[in-house]
Tab-separated table of C-alpha atoms and ligand atoms in Angstrom:
chain	number	residue	atom	x	y	z
H	1	MET	CA	86.907	46.342	73.669
H	2	ALA	CA	85.163	49.352	72.161
H	3	ASP	CA	86.886	52.711	72.380
H	4	ILE	CA	86.591	54.777	75.512
H	5	ALA	CA	84.097	57.516	74.629
H	6	LEU	CA	84.846	59.564	77.728
H	7	ALA	CA	87.046	59.432	80.814
H	8	VAL	CA	85.807	61.031	84.019
H	9	ILE	CA	87.933	62.089	86.973
H	10	GLY	CA	85.876	62.284	90.158
H	11	GLY	CA	86.645	64.851	92.851
H	12	THR	CA	85.771	65.187	96.533
H	13	GLY	CA	82.507	63.372	97.228
H	14	VAL	CA	82.424	61.560	93.870
H	15	TYR	CA	84.251	58.259	94.273
H	16	ARG	CA	82.179	56.073	91.934
H	17	LEU	CA	80.154	56.735	88.834
H	18	ALA	CA	76.559	55.746	89.499
H	19	ASP	CA	74.853	53.887	86.649
H	20	LEU	CA	78.096	52.510	85.164
H	21	GLN	CA	77.281	48.944	84.045
H	22	ASP	CA	79.453	45.838	83.530
H	23	VAL	CA	82.365	47.473	85.291
H	24	GLU	CA	85.843	46.149	84.717
H	25	THR	CA	88.522	47.266	87.187
H	26	ARG	CA	92.054	47.947	85.991
H	27	VAL	CA	94.952	48.538	88.368
H	28	LEU	CA	97.638	50.084	86.201
H	29	ASP	CA	100.963	51.839	86.515
H	30	THR	CA	102.273	54.586	84.230
H	31	ARG	CA	105.572	56.104	83.184
H	32	PHE	CA	104.843	58.788	85.806
H	33	GLY	CA	104.169	56.270	88.575
H	34	ALA	CA	100.936	55.068	90.102
H	35	PRO	CA	97.638	56.887	89.625
H	36	SER	CA	95.362	57.616	92.596
H	37	GLY	CA	93.594	54.266	92.280
H	38	PRO	CA	92.053	51.763	89.910
H	39	VAL	CA	90.376	52.795	86.695
H	40	ARG	CA	86.799	51.535	86.458
H	41	ILE	CA	85.715	50.988	82.892
H	42	GLY	CA	82.080	50.293	82.153
H	43	THR	CA	79.139	51.034	79.933
H	44	LEU	CA	76.900	54.036	80.303
H	45	GLU	CA	73.918	54.066	77.970
H	46	GLY	CA	75.829	52.058	75.385
H	47	ARG	CA	79.118	54.002	75.538
H	48	ARG	CA	82.347	52.934	77.191
H	49	VAL	CA	83.187	55.306	80.017
H	50	ALA	CA	86.229	55.204	82.301
H	51	PHE	CA	86.244	56.563	85.834
H	52	LEU	CA	89.106	57.432	88.180
H	53	ALA	CA	88.774	58.933	91.669
H	54	ARG	CA	91.299	61.800	91.858
H	55	HIS	CA	91.837	61.515	95.616
H	56	GLY	CA	91.589	57.717	95.655
H	57	GLU	CA	88.363	55.881	96.319
H	58	GLY	CA	88.800	56.333	100.071
H	59	HIS	CA	89.756	60.025	99.677
H	60	SER	CA	93.251	59.452	101.009
H	61	VAL	CA	95.309	61.619	98.619
H	62	PRO	CA	95.363	65.364	99.404
H	63	PRO	CA	95.219	67.859	96.508
H	64	HIS	CA	98.930	68.763	96.570
H	65	GLN	CA	99.956	65.090	96.562
H	66	VAL	CA	97.764	63.857	93.736
H	67	ASN	CA	99.897	62.364	90.975
H	68	TYR	CA	98.137	64.416	88.286
H	69	ARG	CA	100.486	63.222	85.567
H	70	ALA	CA	99.877	59.541	86.341
H	71	ASN	CA	96.117	60.066	86.547
H	72	LEU	CA	95.964	61.620	83.082
H	73	GLN	CA	98.527	59.238	81.624
H	74	VAL	CA	96.618	56.156	82.774
H	75	LEU	CA	93.498	57.466	81.056
H	76	LYS	CA	95.490	58.162	77.911
H	77	ASP	CA	97.071	54.699	78.092
H	78	ILE	CA	93.649	53.010	78.056
H	79	GLY	CA	92.768	54.987	74.938
H	80	ALA	CA	90.799	57.938	76.293
H	81	THR	CA	91.067	61.172	74.329
H	82	ARG	CA	88.401	63.171	76.168
H	83	VAL	CA	88.581	63.836	79.898
H	84	LEU	CA	85.810	65.402	81.929
H	85	ALA	CA	87.130	66.578	85.285
H	86	LEU	CA	84.660	66.818	88.151
H	87	ASN	CA	85.899	69.390	90.637
H	88	THR	CA	84.278	70.177	93.956
H	89	VAL	CA	84.605	73.897	94.554
H	90	GLY	CA	83.598	76.863	96.666
H	91	GLY	CA	81.541	79.648	95.096
H	92	ILE	CA	82.819	83.226	95.145
H	93	THR	CA	80.510	85.297	92.949
H	94	ASP	CA	76.711	85.475	93.029
H	95	ALA	CA	75.844	83.038	90.241
H	96	TYR	CA	77.898	80.253	91.838
H	97	GLY	CA	76.111	79.393	95.080
H	98	PRO	CA	76.060	75.973	96.738
H	99	ARG	CA	74.701	73.121	94.572
H	100	VAL	CA	75.291	74.995	91.325
H	101	LEU	CA	76.957	73.069	88.498
H	102	ALA	CA	79.270	75.129	86.287
H	103	CYS	CA	81.505	74.596	83.305
H	104	PRO	CA	84.235	77.236	83.717
H	105	ASP	CA	86.044	78.677	80.722
H	106	GLN	CA	89.023	80.280	82.474
H	107	LEU	CA	91.335	79.610	85.366
H	108	ILE	CA	94.009	81.207	87.506
H	109	ASP	CA	96.650	79.046	89.126
H	110	TYR	CA	97.626	79.916	92.719
H	111	THR	CA	99.147	76.509	93.476
H	112	TRP	CA	102.862	76.011	94.103
H	113	GLY	CA	105.381	73.215	94.314
H	114	ARG	CA	103.364	70.761	92.227
H	115	ILE	CA	104.840	68.972	89.244
H	116	SER	CA	103.109	70.887	86.496
H	117	THR	CA	104.628	69.639	83.254
H	118	ILE	CA	105.409	66.378	81.496
H	119	CYS	CA	108.710	67.746	80.245
H	120	GLU	CA	110.801	67.573	83.403
H	121	GLU	CA	112.763	64.465	82.503
H	122	PRO	CA	116.275	65.175	81.192
H	123	GLY	CA	116.273	65.072	77.415
H	124	SER	CA	112.549	65.616	76.986
H	125	ASP	CA	111.424	68.409	74.680
H	126	VAL	CA	110.269	71.563	76.432
H	127	LEU	CA	106.650	72.260	75.509
H	128	HIS	CA	105.151	75.747	75.513
H	129	VAL	CA	101.566	74.777	74.818
H	130	ASP	CA	98.940	77.390	74.069
H	131	PHE	CA	96.805	77.749	77.194
H	132	GLY	CA	94.867	80.948	76.496
H	133	ASP	CA	91.708	78.889	76.757
H	134	PRO	CA	92.569	76.284	79.383
H	135	TYR	CA	89.570	74.063	78.650
H	136	THR	CA	89.019	72.544	75.226
H	137	HIS	CA	86.402	74.457	73.306
H	138	LEU	CA	84.746	71.370	71.785
H	139	LEU	CA	84.384	69.390	75.001
H	140	ARG	CA	83.113	72.473	76.865
H	141	ARG	CA	80.455	72.951	74.195
H	142	GLN	CA	79.478	69.281	74.441
H	143	VAL	CA	79.086	69.577	78.215
H	144	VAL	CA	76.984	72.725	77.946
H	145	ASP	CA	74.814	71.242	75.167
H	146	ALA	CA	74.441	67.934	77.008
H	147	ALA	CA	73.252	69.739	80.135
H	148	ARG	CA	70.670	71.631	78.124
H	149	ALA	CA	69.543	68.444	76.343
H	150	CYS	CA	69.015	66.524	79.564
H	151	GLY	CA	67.516	69.382	81.552
H	152	VAL	CA	70.388	69.781	83.995
H	153	GLU	CA	70.928	73.378	85.090
H	154	LEU	CA	74.500	74.468	84.421
H	155	VAL	CA	76.274	77.822	84.429
H	156	ASP	CA	78.209	78.195	81.178
H	157	GLY	CA	81.561	79.848	81.944
H	158	GLY	CA	83.358	81.328	84.912
H	159	CYS	CA	86.877	81.535	86.202
H	160	TYR	CA	88.249	78.747	88.411
H	161	GLY	CA	90.947	79.743	90.902
H	162	ALA	CA	93.147	76.810	91.895
H	163	THR	CA	94.550	77.067	95.431
H	164	GLN	CA	97.095	74.896	97.200
H	165	GLY	CA	95.019	73.503	100.062
H	166	PRO	CA	94.383	71.278	101.779
H	167	ARG	CA	93.217	74.012	104.134
H	168	LEU	CA	90.443	76.292	102.961
H	169	GLU	CA	91.209	79.923	102.178
H	170	THR	CA	91.180	83.005	104.382
H	171	ARG	CA	88.576	85.707	103.708
H	172	ALA	CA	91.372	87.985	102.503
H	173	GLU	CA	92.599	85.353	100.071
H	174	ILE	CA	89.094	84.998	98.681
H	175	ARG	CA	88.729	88.823	98.475
H	176	ARG	CA	91.906	88.881	96.422
H	177	MET	CA	90.667	86.068	94.208
H	178	ARG	CA	87.397	87.931	93.640
H	179	ARG	CA	89.375	91.042	92.638
H	180	ASP	CA	91.407	88.847	90.294
H	181	GLY	CA	88.204	87.740	88.590
H	182	CYS	CA	87.711	84.274	90.080
H	183	ASP	CA	84.162	82.927	90.382
H	184	LEU	CA	85.060	79.546	91.823
H	185	VAL	CA	87.792	78.213	94.087
H	186	GLY	CA	89.089	74.672	94.248
H	187	MET	CA	92.309	72.828	94.970
H	188	THR	CA	92.677	70.424	92.080
H	189	GLY	CA	92.070	72.333	88.837
H	190	MET	CA	95.806	72.777	88.350
H	191	PRO	CA	98.155	71.377	87.264
H	192	GLU	CA	95.602	68.927	85.854
H	193	ALA	CA	94.285	71.202	83.101
H	194	GLY	CA	97.774	72.244	81.982
H	195	LEU	CA	99.027	68.664	81.912
H	196	ALA	CA	95.992	67.580	79.895
H	197	ARG	CA	96.879	70.236	77.340
H	198	GLU	CA	100.493	69.068	77.196
H	199	MET	CA	99.285	65.502	76.710
H	200	GLY	CA	96.981	66.529	73.879
H	201	LEU	CA	93.809	65.476	75.673
H	202	GLU	CA	90.464	67.163	75.270
H	203	TYR	CA	89.657	68.412	78.739
H	204	ALA	CA	86.800	70.260	80.430
H	205	CYS	CA	85.800	70.883	84.024
H	206	LEU	CA	82.412	70.241	85.555
H	207	ALA	CA	82.550	72.206	88.793
H	208	ILE	CA	80.215	71.226	91.620
H	209	VAL	CA	79.739	74.083	94.077
H	210	ALA	CA	79.756	72.657	97.581
H	211	ASN	CA	79.818	75.824	99.714
H	212	TRP	CA	80.237	79.575	99.648
H	213	ALA	CA	83.941	80.391	99.763
H	214	ALA	CA	85.222	82.112	102.920
H	215	GLY	CA	83.423	85.408	103.527
H	216	CYS	CA	81.024	84.951	100.582
H	217	GLY	CA	77.286	84.332	100.672
H	218	THR	CA	76.931	83.355	104.299
H	219	ASP	CA	79.301	83.950	107.163
H	220	GLU	CA	79.071	80.416	108.460
H	221	GLU	CA	81.969	78.084	109.017
H	222	ILE	CA	82.503	75.630	106.156
H	223	THR	CA	82.198	72.026	107.294
H	224	MET	CA	83.009	68.806	105.457
H	225	ASP	CA	79.457	67.593	106.192
H	226	GLU	CA	78.049	70.605	104.356
H	227	VAL	CA	80.447	70.072	101.456
H	228	LEU	CA	79.534	66.394	101.049
H	229	ALA	CA	75.780	66.991	101.444
H	230	ASN	CA	75.793	69.688	98.761
H	231	VAL	CA	77.913	67.595	96.398
H	232	ALA	CA	75.495	64.679	96.811
H	233	ALA	CA	72.493	66.938	96.172
H	234	ALA	CA	74.085	68.634	93.162
H	235	SER	CA	75.239	65.334	91.670
H	236	ALA	CA	71.784	63.922	90.917
H	237	GLY	CA	71.873	64.940	87.257
H	238	ILE	CA	75.524	64.096	86.674
H	239	PRO	CA	75.201	60.486	85.386
H	240	ALA	CA	72.698	61.604	82.732
H	241	LEU	CA	74.924	64.528	81.823
H	242	ILE	CA	77.989	62.288	81.531
H	243	ALA	CA	76.067	59.799	79.388
H	244	ALA	CA	75.013	62.632	77.081
H	245	VAL	CA	78.591	63.927	76.824
H	246	ALA	CA	79.825	60.398	76.116
H	247	ARG	CA	77.331	60.153	73.245
H	248	GLY	CA	78.394	63.553	71.862
S	301	HPA	N1	87.892	76.330	98.723
S	301	HPA	C1	88.736	75.505	98.062
S	301	HPA	N2	88.379	74.296	97.658
S	301	HPA	C2	87.123	73.901	97.898
S	301	HPA	C3	86.203	74.703	98.568
S	301	HPA	C4	86.605	75.990	98.991
S	301	HPA	O1	85.830	76.759	99.584
S	301	HPA	N3	85.045	74.007	98.658
S	301	HPA	C5	85.268	72.811	98.037
S	301	HPA	N4	86.527	72.743	97.586
């Protein structure tokens, strides 16, 4: 089988990759245990692309219980070297309203109690990987260029704040995150990005803004219906964007 040009991890509301052809399903285990579900490997405009639903295809795994290590390891085991993470998020600052797509360049980790390294096993080397730029420069550039090439509007940059969930944040928590410099808030950006760095994977985030974060934009209650409707609307250009990144 040809090499995997790109692996994609789908977030809330993205459980399959539309347009993936000749899909082969692999149910695999890893040295870190089971991933969230099967890996679907198929062809997208002539390139082999792998897809994994982060929360499981039925959205049954909450953010703090995702086996992030197994999810990345399974993609590495099938030969992927580049991972594009789709993350459904709330928007905090003005440029990041609902239905915006963004490719953040920074993050702040507010999560706790998650396994956040591959070097926990006794005897394994302790890694202190450089993480000044948490997303790989090259893959970020490819995402930004691909969006431009296929006419998909995308905000280049921004700071992703990763919260514990699964509840949404209080207004005060979001005020603090805004003061900290966060533009986006989601529950799954970490430890995934840090683990990808430890595993030597190229990794970038395509954030899909589903709602204004608490107290931002509008004062309305955030509902799951709103989140899913906005993700669906914002996702229209994503298959073309992924195909362009896979070609890059
Ligand atoms: N907060 C955290 N995670 C999210 C949000 C939010 O407002 N929207 C979608 N994922």
